[in-house]
Coordinates of C-alpha atoms in Angstrom, one line a residue:
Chain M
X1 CA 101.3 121.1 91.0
X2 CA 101.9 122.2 87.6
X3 CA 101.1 119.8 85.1
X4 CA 102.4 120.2 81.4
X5 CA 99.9 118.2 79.5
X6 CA 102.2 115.8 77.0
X7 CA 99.3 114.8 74.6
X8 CA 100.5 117.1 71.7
X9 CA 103.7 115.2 70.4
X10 CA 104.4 113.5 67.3
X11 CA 106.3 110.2 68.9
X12 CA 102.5 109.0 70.3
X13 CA 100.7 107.6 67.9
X14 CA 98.2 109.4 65.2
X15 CA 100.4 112.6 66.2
X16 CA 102.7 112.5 63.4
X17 CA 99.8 112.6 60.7
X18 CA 97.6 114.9 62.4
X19 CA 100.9 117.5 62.3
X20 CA 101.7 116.5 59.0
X21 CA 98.4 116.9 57.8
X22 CA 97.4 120.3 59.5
X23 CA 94.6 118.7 61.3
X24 CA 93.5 121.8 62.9
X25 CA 90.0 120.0 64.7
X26 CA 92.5 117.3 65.8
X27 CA 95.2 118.9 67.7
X28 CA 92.9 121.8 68.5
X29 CA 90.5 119.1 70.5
X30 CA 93.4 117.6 71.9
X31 CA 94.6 121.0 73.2
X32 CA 91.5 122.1 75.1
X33 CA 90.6 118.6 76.7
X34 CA 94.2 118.7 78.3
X35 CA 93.3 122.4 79.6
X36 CA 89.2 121.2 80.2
X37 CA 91.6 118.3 82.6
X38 CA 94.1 120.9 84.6
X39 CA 96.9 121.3 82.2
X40 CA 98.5 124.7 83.3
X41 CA 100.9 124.3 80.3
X42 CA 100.3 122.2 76.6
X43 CA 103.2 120.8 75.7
X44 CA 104.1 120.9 71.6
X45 CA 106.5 118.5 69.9
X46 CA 106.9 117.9 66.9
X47 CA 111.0 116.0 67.0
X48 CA 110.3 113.4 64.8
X49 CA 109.5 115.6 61.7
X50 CA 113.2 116.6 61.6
X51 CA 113.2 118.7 58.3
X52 CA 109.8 120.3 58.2
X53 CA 110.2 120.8 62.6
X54 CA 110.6 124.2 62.6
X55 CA 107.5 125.3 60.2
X56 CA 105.4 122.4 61.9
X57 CA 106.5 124.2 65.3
X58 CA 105.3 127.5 63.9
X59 CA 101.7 126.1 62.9
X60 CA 101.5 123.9 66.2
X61 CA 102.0 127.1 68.9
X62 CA 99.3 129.2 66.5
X63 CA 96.8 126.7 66.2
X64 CA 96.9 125.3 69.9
X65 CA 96.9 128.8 71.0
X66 CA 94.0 129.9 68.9
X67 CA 91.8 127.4 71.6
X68 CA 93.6 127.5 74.6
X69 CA 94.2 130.1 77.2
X70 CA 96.8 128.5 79.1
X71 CA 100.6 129.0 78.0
X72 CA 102.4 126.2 76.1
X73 CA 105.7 124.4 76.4
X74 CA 107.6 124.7 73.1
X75 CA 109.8 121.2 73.1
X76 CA 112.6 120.7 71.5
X77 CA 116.1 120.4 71.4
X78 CA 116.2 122.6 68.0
X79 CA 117.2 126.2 68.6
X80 CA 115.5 126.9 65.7
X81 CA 112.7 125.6 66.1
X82 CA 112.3 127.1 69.8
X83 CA 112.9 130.7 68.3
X84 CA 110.0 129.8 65.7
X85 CA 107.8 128.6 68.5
X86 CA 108.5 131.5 70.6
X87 CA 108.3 133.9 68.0
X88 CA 104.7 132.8 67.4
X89 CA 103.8 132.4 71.4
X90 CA 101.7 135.3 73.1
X91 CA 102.6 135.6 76.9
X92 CA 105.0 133.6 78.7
X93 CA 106.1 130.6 77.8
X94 CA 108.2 127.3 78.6
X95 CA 111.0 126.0 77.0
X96 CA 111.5 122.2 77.1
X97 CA 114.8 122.4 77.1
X98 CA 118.5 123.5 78.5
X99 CA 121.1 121.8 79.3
X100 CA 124.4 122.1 80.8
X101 CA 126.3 120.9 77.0
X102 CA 128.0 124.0 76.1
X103 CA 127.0 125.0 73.1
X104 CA 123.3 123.9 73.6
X105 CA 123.7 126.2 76.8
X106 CA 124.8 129.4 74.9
X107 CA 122.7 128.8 72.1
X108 CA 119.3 128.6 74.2
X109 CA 119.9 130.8 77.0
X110 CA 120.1 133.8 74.2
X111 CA 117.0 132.5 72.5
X112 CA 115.0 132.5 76.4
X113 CA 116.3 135.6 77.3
X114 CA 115.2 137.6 74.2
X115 CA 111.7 136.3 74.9
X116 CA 111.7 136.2 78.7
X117 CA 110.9 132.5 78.5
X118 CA 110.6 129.8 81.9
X119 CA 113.1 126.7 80.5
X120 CA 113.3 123.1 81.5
X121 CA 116.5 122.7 82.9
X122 CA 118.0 118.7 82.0
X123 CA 120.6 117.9 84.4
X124 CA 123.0 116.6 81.7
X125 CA 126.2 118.5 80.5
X126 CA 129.0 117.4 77.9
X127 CA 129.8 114.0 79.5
X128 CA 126.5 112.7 79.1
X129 CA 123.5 111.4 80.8
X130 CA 123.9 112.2 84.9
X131 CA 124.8 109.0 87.2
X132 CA 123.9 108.7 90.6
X133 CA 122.2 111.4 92.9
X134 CA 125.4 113.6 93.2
X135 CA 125.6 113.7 89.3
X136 CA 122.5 115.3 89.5
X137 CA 122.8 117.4 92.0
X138 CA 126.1 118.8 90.7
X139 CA 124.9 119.2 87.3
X140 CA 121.8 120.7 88.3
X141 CA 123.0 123.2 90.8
X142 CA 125.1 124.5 87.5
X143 CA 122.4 125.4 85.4
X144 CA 120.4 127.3 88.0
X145 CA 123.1 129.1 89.2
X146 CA 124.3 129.7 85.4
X147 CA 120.9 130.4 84.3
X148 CA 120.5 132.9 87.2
X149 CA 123.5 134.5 86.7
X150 CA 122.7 135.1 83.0
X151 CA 119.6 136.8 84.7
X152 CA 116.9 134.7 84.5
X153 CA 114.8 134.4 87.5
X154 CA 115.0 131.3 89.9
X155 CA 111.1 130.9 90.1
X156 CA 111.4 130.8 86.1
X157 CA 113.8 127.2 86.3
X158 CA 112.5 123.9 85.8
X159 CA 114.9 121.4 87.0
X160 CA 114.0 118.0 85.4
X161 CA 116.6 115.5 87.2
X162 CA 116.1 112.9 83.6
X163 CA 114.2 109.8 84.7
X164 CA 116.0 106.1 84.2
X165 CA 114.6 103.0 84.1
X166 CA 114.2 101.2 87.3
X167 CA 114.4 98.0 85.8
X168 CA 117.8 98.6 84.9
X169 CA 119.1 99.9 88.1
X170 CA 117.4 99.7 91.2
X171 CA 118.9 102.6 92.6
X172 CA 118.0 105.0 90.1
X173 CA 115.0 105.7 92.1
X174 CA 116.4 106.7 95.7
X175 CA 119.2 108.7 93.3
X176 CA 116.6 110.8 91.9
X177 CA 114.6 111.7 94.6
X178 CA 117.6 112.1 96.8
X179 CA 118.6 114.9 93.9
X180 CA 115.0 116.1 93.8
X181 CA 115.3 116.7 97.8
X182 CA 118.2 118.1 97.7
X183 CA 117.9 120.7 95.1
X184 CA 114.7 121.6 96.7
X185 CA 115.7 122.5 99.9
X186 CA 118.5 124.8 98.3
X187 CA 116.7 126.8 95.8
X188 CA 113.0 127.1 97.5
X189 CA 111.5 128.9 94.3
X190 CA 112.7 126.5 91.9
X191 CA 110.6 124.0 90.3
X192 CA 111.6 120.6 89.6
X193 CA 109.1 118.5 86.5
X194 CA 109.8 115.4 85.0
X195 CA 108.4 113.3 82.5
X196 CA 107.8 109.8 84.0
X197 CA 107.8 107.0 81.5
X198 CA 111.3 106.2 81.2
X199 CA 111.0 105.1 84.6
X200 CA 109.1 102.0 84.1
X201 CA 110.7 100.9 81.0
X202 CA 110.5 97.3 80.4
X203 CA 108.4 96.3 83.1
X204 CA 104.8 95.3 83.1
X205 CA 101.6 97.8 84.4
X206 CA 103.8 101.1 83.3
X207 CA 100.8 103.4 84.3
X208 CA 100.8 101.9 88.0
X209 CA 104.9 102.4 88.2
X210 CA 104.6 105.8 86.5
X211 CA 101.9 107.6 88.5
X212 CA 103.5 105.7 91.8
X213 CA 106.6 108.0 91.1
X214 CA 105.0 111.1 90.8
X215 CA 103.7 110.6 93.9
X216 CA 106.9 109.7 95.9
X217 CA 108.6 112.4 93.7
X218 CA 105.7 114.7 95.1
X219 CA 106.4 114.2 98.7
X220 CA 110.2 114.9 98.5
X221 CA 110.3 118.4 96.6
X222 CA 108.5 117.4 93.0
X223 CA 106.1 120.7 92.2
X224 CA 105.6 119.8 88.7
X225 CA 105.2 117.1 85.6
X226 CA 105.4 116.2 82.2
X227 CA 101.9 113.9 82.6
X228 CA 99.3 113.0 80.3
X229 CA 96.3 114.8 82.0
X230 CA 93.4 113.1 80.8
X231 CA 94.6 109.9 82.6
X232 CA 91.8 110.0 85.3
X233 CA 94.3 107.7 87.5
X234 CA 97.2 109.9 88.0
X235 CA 95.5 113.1 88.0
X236 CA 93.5 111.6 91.2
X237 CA 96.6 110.7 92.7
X238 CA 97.9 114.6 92.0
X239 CA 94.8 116.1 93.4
X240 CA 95.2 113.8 96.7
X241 CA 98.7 114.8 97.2
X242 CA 98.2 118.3 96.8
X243 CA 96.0 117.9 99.7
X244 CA 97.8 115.8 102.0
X245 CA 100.6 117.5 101.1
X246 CA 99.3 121.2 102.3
X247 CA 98.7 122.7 99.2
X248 CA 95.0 122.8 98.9
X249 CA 93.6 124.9 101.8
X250 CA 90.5 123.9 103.7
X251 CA 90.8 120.5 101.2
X252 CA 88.6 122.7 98.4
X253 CA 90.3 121.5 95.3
X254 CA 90.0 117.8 96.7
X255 CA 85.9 118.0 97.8
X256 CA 85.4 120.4 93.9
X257 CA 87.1 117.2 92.2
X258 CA 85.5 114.7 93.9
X259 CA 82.2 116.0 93.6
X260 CA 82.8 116.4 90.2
X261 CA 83.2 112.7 90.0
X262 CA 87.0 113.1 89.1
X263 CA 88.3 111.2 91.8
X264 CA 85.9 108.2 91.1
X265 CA 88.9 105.9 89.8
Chain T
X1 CA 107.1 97.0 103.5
X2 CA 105.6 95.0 106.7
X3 CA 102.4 94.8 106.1
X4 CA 99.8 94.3 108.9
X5 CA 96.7 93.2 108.1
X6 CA 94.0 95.3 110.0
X7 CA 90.8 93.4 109.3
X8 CA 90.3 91.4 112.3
X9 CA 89.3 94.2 114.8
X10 CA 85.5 94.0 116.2
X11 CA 85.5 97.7 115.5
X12 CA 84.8 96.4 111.8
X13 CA 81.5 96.1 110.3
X14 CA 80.2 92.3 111.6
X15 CA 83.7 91.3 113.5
X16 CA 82.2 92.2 117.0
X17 CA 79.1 89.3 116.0
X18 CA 81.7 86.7 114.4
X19 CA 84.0 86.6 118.1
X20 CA 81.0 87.0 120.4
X21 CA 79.7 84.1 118.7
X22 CA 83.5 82.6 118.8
X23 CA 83.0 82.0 114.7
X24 CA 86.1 79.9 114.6
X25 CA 85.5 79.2 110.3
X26 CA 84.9 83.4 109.7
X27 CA 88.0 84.5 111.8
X28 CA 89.9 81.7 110.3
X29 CA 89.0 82.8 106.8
X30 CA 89.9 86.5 107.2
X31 CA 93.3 85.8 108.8
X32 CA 94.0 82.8 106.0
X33 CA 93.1 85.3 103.6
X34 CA 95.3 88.7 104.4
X35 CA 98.3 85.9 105.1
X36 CA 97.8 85.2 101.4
X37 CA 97.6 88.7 100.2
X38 CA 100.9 89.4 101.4
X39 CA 100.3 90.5 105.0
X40 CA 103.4 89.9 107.7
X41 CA 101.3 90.2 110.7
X42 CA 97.9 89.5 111.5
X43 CA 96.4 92.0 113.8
X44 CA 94.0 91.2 115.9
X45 CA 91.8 93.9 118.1
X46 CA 88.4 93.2 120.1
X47 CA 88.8 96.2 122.2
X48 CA 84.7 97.0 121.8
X49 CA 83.6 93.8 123.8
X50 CA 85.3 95.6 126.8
X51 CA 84.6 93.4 129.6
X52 CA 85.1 90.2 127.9
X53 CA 87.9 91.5 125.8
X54 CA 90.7 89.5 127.5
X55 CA 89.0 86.4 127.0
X56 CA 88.2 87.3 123.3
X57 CA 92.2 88.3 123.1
X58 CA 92.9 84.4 123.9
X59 CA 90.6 82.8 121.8
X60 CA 91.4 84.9 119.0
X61 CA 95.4 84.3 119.4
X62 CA 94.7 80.8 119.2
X63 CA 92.1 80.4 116.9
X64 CA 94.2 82.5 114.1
X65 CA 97.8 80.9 115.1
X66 CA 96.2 77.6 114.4
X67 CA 95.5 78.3 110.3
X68 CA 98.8 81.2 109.4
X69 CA 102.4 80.7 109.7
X70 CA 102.7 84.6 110.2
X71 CA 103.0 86.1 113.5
X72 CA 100.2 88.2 115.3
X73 CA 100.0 92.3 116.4
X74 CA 98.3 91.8 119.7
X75 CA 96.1 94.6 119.4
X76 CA 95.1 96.5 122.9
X77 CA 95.5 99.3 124.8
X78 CA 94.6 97.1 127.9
X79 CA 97.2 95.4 129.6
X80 CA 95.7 92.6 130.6
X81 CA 94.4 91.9 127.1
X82 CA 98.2 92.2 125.9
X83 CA 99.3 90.0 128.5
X84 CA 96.7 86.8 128.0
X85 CA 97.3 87.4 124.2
X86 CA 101.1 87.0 124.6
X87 CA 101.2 84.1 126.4
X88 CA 98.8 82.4 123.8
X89 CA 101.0 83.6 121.3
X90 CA 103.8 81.0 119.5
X91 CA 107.2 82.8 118.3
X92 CA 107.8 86.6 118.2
X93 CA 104.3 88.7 118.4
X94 CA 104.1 92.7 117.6
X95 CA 102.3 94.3 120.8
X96 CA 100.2 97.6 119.6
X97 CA 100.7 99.7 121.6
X98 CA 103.1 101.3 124.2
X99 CA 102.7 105.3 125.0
X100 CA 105.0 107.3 126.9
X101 CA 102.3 107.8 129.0
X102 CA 104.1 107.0 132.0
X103 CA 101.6 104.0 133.8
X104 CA 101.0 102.6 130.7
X105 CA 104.5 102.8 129.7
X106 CA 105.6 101.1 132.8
X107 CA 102.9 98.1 133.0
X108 CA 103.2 97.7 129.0
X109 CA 107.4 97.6 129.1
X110 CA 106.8 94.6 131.7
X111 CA 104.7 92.8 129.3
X112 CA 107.1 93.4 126.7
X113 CA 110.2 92.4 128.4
X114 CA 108.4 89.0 129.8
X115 CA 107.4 88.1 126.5
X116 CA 110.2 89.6 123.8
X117 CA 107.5 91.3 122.0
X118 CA 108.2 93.9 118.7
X119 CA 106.0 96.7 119.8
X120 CA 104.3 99.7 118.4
X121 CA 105.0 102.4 119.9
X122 CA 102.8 105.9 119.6
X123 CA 104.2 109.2 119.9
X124 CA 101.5 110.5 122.8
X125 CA 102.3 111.4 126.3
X126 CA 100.5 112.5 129.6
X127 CA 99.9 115.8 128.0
X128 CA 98.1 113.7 125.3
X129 CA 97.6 113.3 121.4
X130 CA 100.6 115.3 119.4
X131 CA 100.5 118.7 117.6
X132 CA 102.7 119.2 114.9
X133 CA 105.9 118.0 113.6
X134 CA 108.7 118.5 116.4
X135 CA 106.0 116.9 119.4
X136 CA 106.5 113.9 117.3
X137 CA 109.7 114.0 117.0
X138 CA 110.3 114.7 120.7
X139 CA 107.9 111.9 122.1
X140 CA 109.2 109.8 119.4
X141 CA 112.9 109.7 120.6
X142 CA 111.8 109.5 124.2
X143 CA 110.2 106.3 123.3
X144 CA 113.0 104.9 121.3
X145 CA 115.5 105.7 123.7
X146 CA 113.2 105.3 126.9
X147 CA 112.2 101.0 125.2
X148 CA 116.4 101.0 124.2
X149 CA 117.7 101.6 127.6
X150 CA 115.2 98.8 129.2
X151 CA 116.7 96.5 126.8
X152 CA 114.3 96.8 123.5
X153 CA 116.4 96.3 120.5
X154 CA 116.0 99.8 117.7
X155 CA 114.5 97.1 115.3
X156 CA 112.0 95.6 117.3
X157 CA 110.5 99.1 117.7
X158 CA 107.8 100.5 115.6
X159 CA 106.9 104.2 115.7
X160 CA 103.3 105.4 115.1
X161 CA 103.0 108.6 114.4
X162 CA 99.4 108.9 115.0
X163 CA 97.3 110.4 111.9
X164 CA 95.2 112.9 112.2
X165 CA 92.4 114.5 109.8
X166 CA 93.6 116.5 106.8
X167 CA 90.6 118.2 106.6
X168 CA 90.3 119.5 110.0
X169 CA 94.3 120.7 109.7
X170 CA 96.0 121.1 106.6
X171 CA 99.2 121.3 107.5
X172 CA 98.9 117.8 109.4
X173 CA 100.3 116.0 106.3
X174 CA 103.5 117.6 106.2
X175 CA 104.0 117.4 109.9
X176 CA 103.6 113.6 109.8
X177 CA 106.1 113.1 107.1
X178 CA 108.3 115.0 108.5
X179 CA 108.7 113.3 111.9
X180 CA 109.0 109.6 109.8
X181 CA 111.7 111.5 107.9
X182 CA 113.7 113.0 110.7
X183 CA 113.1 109.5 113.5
X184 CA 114.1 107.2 110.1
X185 CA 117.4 109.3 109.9
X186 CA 118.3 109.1 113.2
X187 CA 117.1 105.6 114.1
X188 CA 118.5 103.5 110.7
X189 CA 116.7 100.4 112.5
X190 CA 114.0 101.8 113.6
X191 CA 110.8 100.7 111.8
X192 CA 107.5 103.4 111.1
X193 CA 104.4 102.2 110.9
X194 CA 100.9 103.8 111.4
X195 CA 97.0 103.2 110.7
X196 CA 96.3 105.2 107.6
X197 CA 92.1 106.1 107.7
X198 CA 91.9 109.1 110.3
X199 CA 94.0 111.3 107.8
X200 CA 90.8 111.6 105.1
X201 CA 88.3 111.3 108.2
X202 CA 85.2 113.6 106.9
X203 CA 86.4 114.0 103.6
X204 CA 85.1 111.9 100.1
X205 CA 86.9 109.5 98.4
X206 CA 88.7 108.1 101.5
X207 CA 90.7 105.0 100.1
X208 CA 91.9 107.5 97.8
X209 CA 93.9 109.3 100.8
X210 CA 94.4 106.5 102.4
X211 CA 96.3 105.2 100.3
X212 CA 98.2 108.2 98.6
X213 CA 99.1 108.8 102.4
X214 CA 100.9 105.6 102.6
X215 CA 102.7 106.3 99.2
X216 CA 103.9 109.7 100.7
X217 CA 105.2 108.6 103.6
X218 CA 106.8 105.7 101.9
X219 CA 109.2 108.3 100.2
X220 CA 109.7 109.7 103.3
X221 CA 110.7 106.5 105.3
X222 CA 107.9 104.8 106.4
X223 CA 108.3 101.0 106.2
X224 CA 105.4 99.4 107.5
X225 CA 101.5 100.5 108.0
X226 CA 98.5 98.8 109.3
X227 CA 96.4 98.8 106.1
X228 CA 93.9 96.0 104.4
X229 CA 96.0 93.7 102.8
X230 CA 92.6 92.5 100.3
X231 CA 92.6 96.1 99.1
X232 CA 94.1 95.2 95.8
X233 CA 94.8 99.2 95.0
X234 CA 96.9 100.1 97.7
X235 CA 98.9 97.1 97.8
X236 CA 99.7 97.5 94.1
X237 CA 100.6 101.0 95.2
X238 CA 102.7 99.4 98.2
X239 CA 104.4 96.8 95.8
X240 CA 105.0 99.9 92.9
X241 CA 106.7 102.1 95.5
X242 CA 108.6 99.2 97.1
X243 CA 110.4 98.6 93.7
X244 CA 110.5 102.4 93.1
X245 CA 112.3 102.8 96.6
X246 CA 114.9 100.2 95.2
X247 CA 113.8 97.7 97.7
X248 CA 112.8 95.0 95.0
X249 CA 116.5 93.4 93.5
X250 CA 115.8 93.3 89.8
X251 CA 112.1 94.0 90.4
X252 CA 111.4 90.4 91.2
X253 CA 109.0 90.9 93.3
X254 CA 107.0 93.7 91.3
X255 CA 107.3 91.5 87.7
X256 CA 105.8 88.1 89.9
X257 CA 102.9 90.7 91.4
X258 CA 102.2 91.8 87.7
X259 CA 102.2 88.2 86.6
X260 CA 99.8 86.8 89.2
X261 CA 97.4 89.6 88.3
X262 CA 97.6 91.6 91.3
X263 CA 99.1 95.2 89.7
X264 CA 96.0 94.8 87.2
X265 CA 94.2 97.7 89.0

């Protein structure tokens, strides 16, 4: 599983501030606990600060990467501010994200391929948000087969099939891991992430709904997620997965964890 | 999701005492209890008292159908038992279990037929327990369509896969959720079930497992499990993934679990 810690995002609260104020100690701390928890990637956002994005982006990859060894996710739908974030990454990072809009397409598929970045592919195009399984299927099967065209490599492609919420479709559930499935079985090195909390929009216990997903998502193709990793809940749920999924041999990560008192939830 | 309650089984810490000593209140309590929590079937096992088993099997039919309105899993891999607990029994009963081993097959089907029982039905033949995914399958559809031609209906069938240890075979997981997946496709009707502790046998942290397991094979098609309906964690798990699965119209049933308290976990 490879979990891109969210934690470093100015739309959760405190965030905003900390950027705004170059709180180094702050995000710096928050950095290395999400790597200390299993983060293989630290997500950085900074969306919300619109005008000053692109320098905050610029500060936020240098100062998380001053503590962290791990590679980051630089988020955003700004080409700008991705080249900025990029600019300032060492190693190989993630872009959060693609899509299949025109334009957006062009514009970031340049920007990855002049710094032979992994991307977040979002299965929506220029009609919109994708509806139903097929919509998802189709769109997504597009941007891998674009993005591997334009030569990047199919282990590199992180289909994220957008989460709805349940609570105002039922189906949107069964469409999603139907497209999960599907897209799985065609393109074996591709990964497919997702950040969960749209799902339980609206409804009461959100935690339980969201880390119930991952899990679901997990047995039908789902390799990877946007999560907050110092949750102890959902990173338990992860680690037992892995395992009775097949992906820890001789259960070592599972007994490590537990004995570490991480599964104690 | 059919839930059925596993707690009344003399294989359980102080059970074997309570029906030896025919403790009408205590049995009463524990099947009152899981019918409250949600459970659709109250099993009921004394397989341990061996020689006085068939007796037990009576007393214990009649002493829970006096006190829940649900109906029992006659729970025996002992004709005899099966037989003296069916005719206690008032209304449609779940026998657990046939084989397709073939004496037992033959002397259970009778029962069965005599009584129209549901049954559970696990994938192991003369050659004995399974190994790997396409055994499963194969005994699996043998049973289906062996129960189907002697005039079982597909719904009143429940496969069991039969779990075995993750940590003694990691790939066991996988295998497992792969036969519910392929038996669910070709059997629409066809129900899954399946006891849920021998998959973290030996290992730490076994609820954990336990209940991941269920949430796995959920995804995959299971729709029913023998499981302890008091557990509050894995049937908040059970309820999330229910709603998830887009079995829950407007999330009813999820939003009046999170009301009374029970998702609070």
């Amino acid at each position: 599983m490879i979990v891109i810690g969210e934690l470093i995002n100015t739309s959760r609260e405190g965030l905003e501030e900390a950027v705004k104020n170059r709180d180094v100690e702050f995000i710096q701390d928050l950095a290395k606990k999400q790597e200390e928890a299993g983060a293989d990637y630290i997500d950085v956002n900074c969306g919300t600060l619109i005008k000053e994005e692109v320098e905050a982006m610029e500060w936020l990859v240098n100062t998380v990467q001053e503590v962290v060894d791990v590679p980051l996710c630089i988020d955003s739908p700004n080409p700008k501010a991705l080249e900025v974030g990029l600019e300032a990454h060492e190693g190989k990072a993630l872009v959060n994200s693609i899509t299949a809009e025109e334009e957006r397409f062009a514009e970031t598929l340049e920007i990855l391929k002049e710094h032979d970045a992994r991307v977040v592919a979002l299965v929506m195009d220029d009609d919109g948000m994708p509806n139903g399984a097929e919509d998802r299927i189709r769109v997504g099967k597009k941007l891998i087969e674009d993005l591997m065209k334009a030569g990047i490599a199919e282990g590199d492609i992180f289909v994220d099939p957008i989460i709805q919420p349940i609570g105002t479709d039922q189906a949107v559930g069964e469409h999603i891991l139907d497209a999960v499935e599907e897209i799985t079985r065609e393109y074996e090195e591709v990964h497919i992430t997702c950040g969960l909390s749209n799902i339980s929009h609206g409804l009461p216990q959100r935690q339980l709904l969201n880390r119930t997903f991952v899990t679901l998502a997990m047995s039908r193709g789902l390799d990877s997620a946007i999560i907050d990793p110092l949750d102890p809940k959902i990173m338990a749920l992860v680690t037992a997965a892995e395992t009775l999924l097949g992906n820890d041999q001789y259960c070592a990560g599972y007994i490590k964890a537990a004995k570490s008192g991480k599964l104690d939830v």
